[in-house]
Amino acid sequence: MKKQSIILSLCLVCALFATKGMTQNNLVLREDNIEAILHAMTIEEKVGLLVGSQEDMMPGAAGNTRPIPRLGIPMTILCDGPAGLNIEPKREGTDQTFYCTGFPTGTAMASSWDVALMEYVTTAMGNEVLEYGADVILAPGMNLHRNPLCGRNFEYYSEDPLLSGKMAAAFVRGIQKNGVGTSVKHYAANNQEINRRENDARISDRALRELYLKNFEIAVKEGKPWTVMSSYNKINGDYTQQKHWLLTTVLRDEWGFDGIVMTDWGVKEGTVKAAKAGNDLMEPGRPIEMERLLAAVNSGEISMEEIDRNVRNILKYIVKTPHFRKYKFSNKPDLKAHAAVARKATEESIVLLKNDDNTLPMKGNEKVALYGITSVDFFGIGTGSGEVNTAHIANMQEAMTAAGFTLDNDLAEYYRLCYATQTTTEKMDGSAIDKRHRPEPTVSVKAIERQAKDNDVAVVVLGRIAGEGADRAVKDDFELTSIERELLQNVSINYHKEGKKVMVVLNIVGAIETASWKNMVDAIVLPWTPGQEGAHAVADILKGKVNPSGKLAMTLPVNYMDAPSSRNFPYTWDMTNGKKGERKNVDFTDYEEDIWVGYRYFQTNKVEVSYPFGYGLSYTTFSYSKPSVKADKEGFTATITVTNTGKVAGREIVELYVAAPAGGLEKPARELKAFAKTKLLSPGQSETLTMKVSAYEMASFNEEHSAWETAAGTYQVMFGASATDIRATASFNFKKAQDWPVHDVLGAPKE
Ligand code: GLC
């Protein structure tokens, strides 16, 4: 008996170990066992999860998180592209292509002022992220348009933090509806490209809170992005990726962010400081970063609690991803359907800046002399990581023809020839023509005289391209080139002599000078960089198939130097201007203009602009009713009825600005606090718009108290068709001041 019981006990013990062993071997990541996984991970595995590897990704992906097969932790894949998924369109060993849809860029989408449209677009974009096997799209790019010349403004939305934040939040919601993630970037104050990896943005607490962090605050709170990308630059002396107050105190403790923070794509010395600050993931990831973290664990420079906190964040992210869910992606998203989405989005975003004597819309059967090399080489998107590999970018020649216009063929042929030779022509030094400075071909006066007789109308397409890694210039970029100016003058003189109209299409990545030439022409249409189908949408607007409803998301100043930030912006790249490390606007940029950016400055100081923030025309007209504003201690609710008083259907954007009572903090004459866009209203049709603004959203930031403050007093509410065209007003009394203290941690250098 004894022997049997011993054998039985031994069997039981073996069974126990086997089960335990099996359980140990089969311990795989689930949504509900993250702590157990964390406990089972070796320190090498933990550190490996904090550093990307860039191995085994699909061609064109930007980065990844490392797999740990032993624990059922999959790799996850991060891809670029605020205007669409950015992956290689062709792969070794297969004839299949992997083109993606080039949607309108950030600035174009923001010009729609249509949050629902943004969500509609990114629902389609997010489907491509899912079906091509990515887990996160590294977007939206959402830094504020501090200055017209930032090379990446096209990826970003606006000079105003509310419009920017609302657009970014909608971008996030649309993408994430597909069960894939986003990365709001570049957090924060990456407002120039020159020396972006080292530039120190020196900003007051108030300007940070009210402008440069405010849009991220809205995006995080209302979008709930899976990830945030810290920027390359410094803020007030320290790298953002190493700033605990930025990544943990403000982002997580104050705003409630519960995702992961990843670096932008570069390795800095302070890997350990970044991990301690709350930067969970180092991208693209280098072995040196793992070595640094392992050494720091051994030396105690970073605690295991801090490592586990970051690893836990990444595991919580991973269990949300398609790769974790083993989603069977098709590699076949419906690009045709998404092209239609892209075209619709552009139709709703194009801004009509000028339309004298109803020059537009045209009938659609006119003979058109189409001028400008950009009519052939149309810019759907800017350059850099924000590019999208699309199967095709429509240009204005094909779009105008498809829309039914007849083009002056000799002229069209001339531009096709110029383009064909230009892109293959090498400069004397052998370098290829840089598209950014592609010269505008000349057209002789004699030819223009003849074309003015042969055609019904002239359309001049002007283009500007820019992108990541460089900022734009004033000469021949913000301002027209002499050839462009000469072309406009000659076309204007000769077509007007024949009693014919001249219109301009601005296919540009960012603001340009318009005041000096806009009176030479009869109409100006601004599609920005409107994606692969944008040219078709422009043609539809020129022929009146679509009524333009976009409005400017940033001010177009008369002169570049009118913009207050221009005194502190590296608009000419001058690395020799002083000792490395001490070069103004290169090594450091002093945000001396503080909160006075865009219309906040121009309106308050009554500085004339060429086209104001929020400006855009329609082919119809709208009336605004007497508004009603009901206020209480929570804030206020405004309602106003808009009626289409014209002859064609159209949509109107109503911008709600607030002027705070005088006294206390100096405040802008008006600040955008809400906006709404009507549905398509038929002639005579009305719609009542309701906009709510909370007491917190009314607040200004008081540095001395390190608190948001809404003062008691009388508030003016303005309902604008633009920042300068106020159609209705109301006022209310906010009875009791309120404040919202925050951590006094932004560390701006105190005077
Ligand atoms: C770049 C960009 C960032 C992009 C990343 C990955 O440096 O700053 O926007 O997402 O690298 O390509």
mmCIF file of N, CA, C and O and ligand atoms in Angstrom, residues 62 80 138 152 185-186 196 229 232 264-265 385 468, ligand 1:
data_model
loop_
_atom_site.group_PDB
_atom_site.id
_atom_site.type_symbol
_atom_site.label_atom_id
_atom_site.label_comp_id
_atom_site.label_asym_id
_atom_site.label_seq_id
_atom_site.Cartn_x
_atom_site.Cartn_y
_atom_site.Cartn_z
ATOM 1 N N ALA A 62 6.963 52.919 -41.184
ATOM 2 C CA ALA A 62 7.936 53.819 -40.546
ATOM 3 C C ALA A 62 8.601 53.164 -39.348
ATOM 4 O O ALA A 62 9.770 53.424 -39.059
ATOM 5 N N ASP A 80 3.206 56.077 -41.678
ATOM 6 C CA ASP A 80 2.952 57.511 -41.780
ATOM 7 C C ASP A 80 1.702 57.840 -42.565
ATOM 8 O O ASP A 80 1.081 56.954 -43.148
ATOM 9 N N LEU A 138 0.581 57.357 -38.207
ATOM 10 C CA LEU A 138 1.277 58.407 -37.448
ATOM 11 C C LEU A 138 0.722 59.770 -37.866
ATOM 12 O O LEU A 138 1.337 60.539 -38.587
ATOM 13 N N ARG A 152 5.941 72.431 -43.002
ATOM 14 C CA ARG A 152 4.962 71.354 -42.844
ATOM 15 C C ARG A 152 3.562 71.861 -42.541
ATOM 16 O O ARG A 152 2.680 71.084 -42.172
ATOM 17 N N LYS A 185 0.515 64.424 -33.338
ATOM 18 C CA LYS A 185 1.915 64.852 -33.399
ATOM 19 C C LYS A 185 2.004 66.275 -33.910
ATOM 20 O O LYS A 185 1.060 66.771 -34.524
ATOM 21 N N HIS A 186 3.121 66.941 -33.594
ATOM 22 C CA HIS A 186 4.299 66.528 -32.841
ATOM 23 C C HIS A 186 4.252 67.305 -31.542
ATOM 24 O O HIS A 186 4.349 68.524 -31.552
ATOM 25 N N ARG A 196 14.939 71.415 -36.614
ATOM 26 C CA ARG A 196 13.803 70.933 -35.818
ATOM 27 C C ARG A 196 14.228 69.944 -34.739
ATOM 28 O O ARG A 196 13.582 69.783 -33.725
ATOM 29 N N MET A 229 2.804 61.403 -30.275
ATOM 30 C CA MET A 229 4.220 61.448 -30.668
ATOM 31 C C MET A 229 4.851 62.726 -30.132
ATOM 32 O O MET A 229 4.418 63.834 -30.479
ATOM 33 N N TYR A 232 10.636 66.524 -31.827
ATOM 34 C CA TYR A 232 12.099 66.492 -31.750
ATOM 35 C C TYR A 232 12.639 67.622 -30.883
ATOM 36 O O TYR A 232 13.672 67.499 -30.246
ATOM 37 N N ASP A 264 9.557 61.029 -31.735
ATOM 38 C CA ASP A 264 9.640 61.174 -33.184
ATOM 39 C C ASP A 264 10.862 60.351 -33.598
ATOM 40 O O ASP A 264 11.527 59.721 -32.779
ATOM 41 N N TRP A 265 11.126 60.332 -34.896
ATOM 42 C CA TRP A 265 12.059 59.325 -35.412
ATOM 43 C C TRP A 265 13.521 59.747 -35.291
ATOM 44 O O TRP A 265 14.156 60.129 -36.259
ATOM 45 N N SER A 385 7.431 62.811 -44.967
ATOM 46 C CA SER A 385 6.736 61.618 -44.462
ATOM 47 C C SER A 385 5.220 61.746 -44.647
ATOM 48 O O SER A 385 4.492 60.774 -44.549
ATOM 49 N N GLU A 468 8.500 68.389 -45.127
ATOM 50 C CA GLU A 468 9.326 68.072 -43.975
ATOM 51 C C GLU A 468 10.797 68.379 -44.201
ATOM 52 O O GLU A 468 11.326 68.158 -45.279
HETATM 53 C C1 GLC B 1 9.575 62.135 -39.186
HETATM 54 C C2 GLC B 1 8.447 63.069 -38.867
HETATM 55 C C3 GLC B 1 7.236 62.385 -38.297
HETATM 56 C C4 GLC B 1 7.064 61.025 -38.912
HETATM 57 C C5 GLC B 1 8.245 60.186 -38.485
HETATM 58 C C6 GLC B 1 8.203 58.781 -39.081
HETATM 59 O O1 GLC B 1 10.791 62.647 -38.746
HETATM 60 O O2 GLC B 1 8.782 64.181 -38.044
HETATM 61 O O3 GLC B 1 6.105 63.224 -38.579
HETATM 62 O O4 GLC B 1 5.861 60.429 -38.471
HETATM 63 O O5 GLC B 1 9.484 60.787 -38.826
HETATM 64 O O6 GLC B 1 8.432 58.845 -40.434
#
